[in-house]
Amino acid sequence: MNFVFTIVVPVYNEEDNLLRVEKELLAYTKIAIKPTKILFVNDGSKDKSQEIIETICNRNTEFSFISFKENRGLSAAIKAGFDYTNTELVGYIDSDLQTAPEDFNLLLEHIGTYDLVTGVRANRKDSLVKNMSSKIANGIRRSFTHDGMDDTGCPLKVIKTEYAQRIPMFRGLHRFLPAMILLQEGKIIQIPVQHFPRIAGQAKFGVWNRLLGPLADCFAYLWMKKKYINYTVSKQG
C-alpha cells in the first residue's frame, strides 16, 4: 500500500493503554480518508511498553516503532516521529487516547488548503485545575506568538511533512507547532474535536508543566523567532 499519512504515537510508560491504542488505531485505518500507518515512538519507557509495542508491530503491517535509549520528553518524541516519517502527511495523537482517532478525518479534510490543522478540545473532560492552568498557559502563549490558536496542547494534529521536518528541535516544541508553521509562512487552522477522560495510566504533566514551564518556553520561542532562518529557492541548476 502507498501510505499518505503517518500517525506518530509518543509513548512513555503506557503499558495499560497500548492494546487499546492498537485496537482503535487499527480500526481507524479502515475508515481513514488517506492511506494511514502508525509510528510508535517509545520515549525510554521503564515499564513493559516496548515489549507490547514490538508485539503489536509484529502482528500489524500498518505499525512500526522507534525506541529511545533513554527518556527525552514529549517534544523529542514528537520531533523524532516527524523526522522518521516518509509520507506526505504526518500527525500525532497521545497514547492515553483522550482524543479520538476518527477525528483525524475532520482534520485531513482541511489539510489541502492548510499546512497544519490542529484540533481544539471541545467540552474538555479534565479536572478544574488542569483546565484552568491550560487556559491560562494558552493565553500567555498566544500573547507571545500571536498564532490565534486556543488549544495548542491538543494532542491531535495533522501537518504537511515538509513543514514538520523543518521545525527546529527544542523542549516545549509541542506547544508551539502552529507558531513554528507560521514562521515558515504556512497556513494554519483549528477544528473542534472530541475529548474524553483518561481511563488508564498516569498523566505526565502537572501544574508546573502546564503553566510555569510554558511561560519559560515562550521566551525561548521569542529568541528563536528573532534568529529563525527562512528561505525559498527560486531556481536550481
CSV table of C-alpha atoms in Angstrom, one decimal:
chain,number,residue,atom,x,y,z
A,1,MET,CA,0.0,0.0,0.0
A,2,ASN,CA,1.2,3.5,-0.8
A,3,PHE,CA,0.7,5.3,2.5
A,4,VAL,CA,0.0,9.0,2.6
A,5,PHE,CA,-0.4,9.7,6.3
A,6,THR,CA,1.7,8.7,9.3
A,7,ILE,CA,0.3,9.0,12.8
A,8,VAL,CA,3.0,9.4,15.4
A,9,VAL,CA,2.2,8.0,18.9
A,10,PRO,CA,4.6,9.1,21.6
A,11,VAL,CA,4.8,6.5,24.4
A,12,TYR,CA,6.2,6.8,27.9
A,13,ASN,CA,5.1,4.1,30.5
A,14,GLU,CA,1.8,3.4,28.8
A,15,GLU,CA,1.6,-0.4,29.1
A,16,ASP,CA,-2.0,-0.2,30.3
A,17,ASN,CA,-3.1,1.8,27.2
A,18,LEU,CA,-1.2,0.2,24.3
A,19,LEU,CA,-3.6,-2.6,23.4
A,20,ARG,CA,-6.4,-0.2,23.3
A,21,VAL,CA,-4.3,2.1,21.1
A,22,GLU,CA,-3.7,-0.8,18.8
A,23,LYS,CA,-7.4,-1.6,18.6
A,24,GLU,CA,-8.6,1.9,18.0
A,25,LEU,CA,-5.9,3.0,15.6
A,26,LEU,CA,-6.2,-0.3,13.6
A,27,ALA,CA,-10.0,0.4,13.3
A,28,TYR,CA,-9.2,4.0,12.2
A,29,THR,CA,-7.0,2.7,9.3
A,30,LYS,CA,-10.1,1.0,7.9
A,31,ILE,CA,-12.1,4.3,7.7
A,32,ALA,CA,-9.2,6.8,7.2
A,33,ILE,CA,-9.7,9.1,4.2
A,34,LYS,CA,-6.0,8.8,3.5
A,35,PRO,CA,-4.0,5.5,3.5
A,36,THR,CA,-2.6,5.6,7.0
A,37,LYS,CA,0.2,3.9,9.0
A,38,ILE,CA,1.2,4.3,12.7
A,39,LEU,CA,4.7,5.0,14.2
A,40,PHE,CA,5.2,4.4,17.9
A,41,VAL,CA,8.0,6.5,19.5
A,42,ASN,CA,9.0,4.9,22.8
A,43,ASP,CA,10.4,7.7,24.9
A,44,GLY,CA,12.6,5.4,27.1
A,45,SER,CA,9.7,3.7,28.9
A,46,LYS,CA,10.6,1.8,32.1
A,47,ASP,CA,7.6,-0.5,32.1
A,48,LYS,CA,6.6,-3.2,29.6
A,49,SER,CA,5.7,-0.7,26.9
A,50,GLN,CA,8.5,-1.6,24.5
A,51,GLU,CA,7.6,-5.3,24.7
A,52,ILE,CA,4.0,-4.6,23.9
A,53,ILE,CA,4.9,-2.2,21.1
A,54,GLU,CA,7.0,-4.9,19.4
A,55,THR,CA,4.2,-7.4,19.7
A,56,ILE,CA,1.8,-5.0,18.1
A,57,CYS,CA,4.2,-4.2,15.3
A,58,ASN,CA,4.9,-7.9,14.6
A,59,ARG,CA,1.3,-8.6,14.0
A,60,ASN,CA,0.2,-5.5,12.1
A,61,THR,CA,2.0,-4.3,9.0
A,62,GLU,CA,0.5,-0.8,9.5
A,63,PHE,CA,2.5,-0.4,12.7
A,64,SER,CA,6.2,0.4,13.2
A,65,PHE,CA,8.3,1.9,16.0
A,66,ILE,CA,11.5,3.6,17.1
A,67,SER,CA,12.7,3.5,20.6
A,68,PHE,CA,14.9,6.0,22.5
A,69,LYS,CA,17.8,4.7,24.6
A,70,GLU,CA,16.5,6.9,27.5
A,71,ASN,CA,13.7,9.3,28.3
A,72,ARG,CA,14.0,12.6,26.4
A,73,GLY,CA,10.5,14.1,26.8
A,74,LEU,CA,7.4,14.6,24.7
A,75,SER,CA,8.8,17.2,22.4
A,76,ALA,CA,11.8,15.0,21.5
A,77,ALA,CA,9.4,12.1,20.8
A,78,ILE,CA,7.2,14.1,18.5
A,79,LYS,CA,10.2,15.6,16.6
A,80,ALA,CA,11.8,12.2,16.2
A,81,GLY,CA,8.4,10.9,14.8
A,82,PHE,CA,8.4,13.8,12.3
A,83,ASP,CA,12.0,13.1,11.3
A,84,TYR,CA,11.4,9.4,10.7
A,85,THR,CA,8.2,9.9,8.7
A,86,ASN,CA,8.4,9.2,4.9
A,87,THR,CA,4.8,10.0,4.0
A,88,GLU,CA,3.3,13.3,2.6
A,89,LEU,CA,1.4,14.0,5.8
A,90,VAL,CA,2.2,13.4,9.4
A,91,GLY,CA,0.1,13.8,12.6
A,92,TYR,CA,0.2,12.7,16.2
A,93,ILE,CA,-2.0,11.5,19.0
A,94,ASP,CA,-1.3,10.8,22.6
A,95,SER,CA,-1.3,7.2,23.7
A,96,ASP,CA,-3.8,8.0,26.5
A,97,LEU,CA,-6.4,8.3,23.7
A,98,GLN,CA,-8.2,11.3,25.3
A,99,THR,CA,-8.8,12.3,21.7
A,100,ALA,CA,-10.5,10.1,19.1
A,101,PRO,CA,-8.5,8.7,16.1
A,102,GLU,CA,-11.6,9.0,13.9
A,103,ASP,CA,-11.4,12.8,14.3
A,104,PHE,CA,-8.2,12.7,12.2
A,105,ASN,CA,-10.6,12.6,9.2
A,106,LEU,CA,-12.0,16.0,10.3
A,107,LEU,CA,-8.5,17.5,10.2
A,108,LEU,CA,-7.5,15.7,6.9
A,109,GLU,CA,-10.4,17.3,5.1
A,110,HIS,CA,-8.7,20.7,5.5
A,111,ILE,CA,-5.0,19.8,5.0
A,112,GLY,CA,-5.1,20.5,1.3
A,113,THR,CA,-5.7,24.2,1.9
A,114,TYR,CA,-3.7,24.5,5.1
A,115,ASP,CA,-0.2,23.3,6.2
A,116,LEU,CA,-1.2,22.5,9.8
A,117,VAL,CA,-4.6,21.6,11.1
A,118,THR,CA,-4.9,21.2,14.8
A,119,GLY,CA,-7.7,20.0,17.0
A,120,VAL,CA,-9.3,22.2,19.7
A,121,ARG,CA,-10.7,20.1,22.5
A,122,ALA,CA,-14.5,20.8,22.9
A,123,ASN,CA,-16.0,20.1,26.3
A,124,ARG,CA,-12.7,19.0,27.9
A,125,LYS,CA,-13.1,16.1,30.3
A,126,ASP,CA,-10.2,17.1,32.6
A,127,SER,CA,-10.1,18.4,36.2
A,128,LEU,CA,-10.8,22.0,37.0
A,129,VAL,CA,-7.2,22.7,37.9
A,130,LYS,CA,-5.9,21.1,34.7
A,131,ASN,CA,-8.4,23.0,32.6
A,132,MET,CA,-7.7,26.4,34.3
A,133,SER,CA,-3.9,26.0,34.1
A,134,SER,CA,-4.1,25.1,30.4
A,135,LYS,CA,-6.4,28.0,29.7
A,136,ILE,CA,-4.0,30.4,31.4
A,137,ALA,CA,-1.0,28.9,29.7
A,138,ASN,CA,-2.7,29.1,26.3
A,139,GLY,CA,-3.5,32.8,26.9
A,140,ILE,CA,0.1,33.6,27.8
A,141,ARG,CA,1.4,31.7,24.8
A,142,ARG,CA,-1.0,33.5,22.4
A,143,SER,CA,0.3,36.8,23.7
A,144,PHE,CA,3.8,35.9,22.8
A,145,THR,CA,3.2,34.0,19.5
A,146,HIS,CA,0.0,35.7,18.1
A,147,ASP,CA,-0.8,32.4,16.5
A,148,GLY,CA,-4.6,32.7,17.2
A,149,MET,CA,-4.8,29.2,18.5
A,150,ASP,CA,-7.0,28.4,21.5
A,151,ASP,CA,-5.6,24.9,22.4
A,152,THR,CA,-2.1,24.2,21.1
A,153,GLY,CA,-1.8,21.4,23.7
A,154,CYS,CA,-4.5,19.4,21.9
A,155,PRO,CA,-2.8,16.0,21.1
A,156,LEU,CA,-4.4,15.7,17.6
A,157,LYS,CA,-2.7,17.4,14.7
A,158,VAL,CA,-2.1,16.9,11.0
A,159,ILE,CA,0.9,18.7,9.3
A,160,LYS,CA,2.4,18.5,5.8
A,161,THR,CA,5.6,16.6,6.4
A,162,GLU,CA,7.8,19.0,4.6
A,163,TYR,CA,6.8,21.7,7.1
A,164,ALA,CA,7.0,19.4,10.1
A,165,GLN,CA,10.6,18.3,9.3
A,166,ARG,CA,11.8,21.9,9.1
A,167,ILE,CA,10.7,22.6,12.6
A,168,PRO,CA,13.8,23.1,14.8
A,169,MET,CA,14.2,20.9,17.9
A,170,PHE,CA,13.6,22.4,21.4
A,171,ARG,CA,12.0,21.5,24.6
A,172,GLY,CA,8.3,22.6,24.7
A,173,LEU,CA,8.1,22.1,20.9
A,174,HIS,CA,4.6,20.5,21.1
A,175,ARG,CA,3.1,23.8,22.5
A,176,PHE,CA,4.4,25.9,19.6
A,177,LEU,CA,3.8,23.8,16.5
A,178,PRO,CA,1.3,26.3,14.9
A,179,ALA,CA,3.6,29.2,15.6
A,180,MET,CA,6.5,27.3,14.0
A,181,ILE,CA,4.5,26.7,10.9
A,182,LEU,CA,3.7,30.4,10.8
A,183,LEU,CA,7.4,31.2,10.9
A,184,GLN,CA,7.6,29.2,7.7
A,185,GLU,CA,4.8,31.3,6.3
A,186,GLY,CA,2.5,28.3,6.3
A,187,LYS,CA,-1.3,28.4,6.9
A,188,ILE,CA,-2.9,27.0,10.0
A,189,ILE,CA,-6.4,26.4,11.2
A,190,GLN,CA,-8.1,24.8,14.3
A,191,ILE,CA,-11.0,22.4,14.2
A,192,PRO,CA,-13.2,21.3,17.2
A,193,VAL,CA,-12.6,17.6,18.2
A,194,GLN,CA,-13.9,15.2,20.8
A,195,HIS,CA,-12.3,14.8,24.2
A,196,PHE,CA,-12.5,12.0,26.8
A,197,PRO,CA,-11.3,11.3,30.3
A,198,ARG,CA,-8.1,9.3,30.8
A,199,ILE,CA,-9.1,5.8,31.7
A,200,ALA,CA,-5.7,4.1,32.2
A,201,GLY,CA,-2.1,5.1,33.0
A,202,GLN,CA,-0.9,8.2,34.7
A,203,ALA,CA,-0.8,11.8,33.4
A,204,LYS,CA,2.7,13.0,32.7
A,205,PHE,CA,2.1,16.7,33.2
A,206,GLY,CA,1.3,18.7,36.4
A,207,VAL,CA,0.7,22.4,37.1
A,208,TRP,CA,4.4,23.2,36.6
A,209,ASN,CA,4.4,21.6,33.1
A,210,ARG,CA,1.2,23.3,32.0
A,211,LEU,CA,1.8,26.7,33.4
A,212,LEU,CA,5.2,27.8,34.6
A,213,GLY,CA,7.1,25.7,32.1
A,214,PRO,CA,5.3,27.1,29.1
A,215,LEU,CA,6.0,30.6,30.3
A,216,ALA,CA,9.7,30.0,30.2
A,217,ASP,CA,9.3,28.3,26.8
A,218,CYS,CA,7.7,31.5,25.4
A,219,PHE,CA,10.9,33.4,26.0
A,220,ALA,CA,12.8,30.7,24.2
A,221,TYR,CA,10.4,31.0,21.3
A,222,LEU,CA,10.9,34.7,21.0
A,223,TRP,CA,14.7,34.2,20.9
A,224,MET,CA,14.2,31.6,18.2
A,225,LYS,CA,11.8,33.8,16.2
A,226,LYS,CA,14.4,36.5,16.1
A,227,LYS,CA,17.1,34.1,14.9
A,228,TYR,CA,15.0,31.9,12.6
A,229,ILE,CA,16.2,31.4,9.0
A,230,ASN,CA,13.6,31.1,6.3
A,231,TYR,CA,14.3,31.0,2.6
A,232,THR,CA,12.7,29.9,-0.7
A,233,VAL,CA,14.7,28.6,-3.6
A,234,SER,CA,13.5,30.2,-6.9
A,235,LYS,CA,15.8,28.3,-9.3
A,236,GLN,CA,18.2,25.4,-9.3
A,237,GLY,CA,20.7,24.3,-11.9
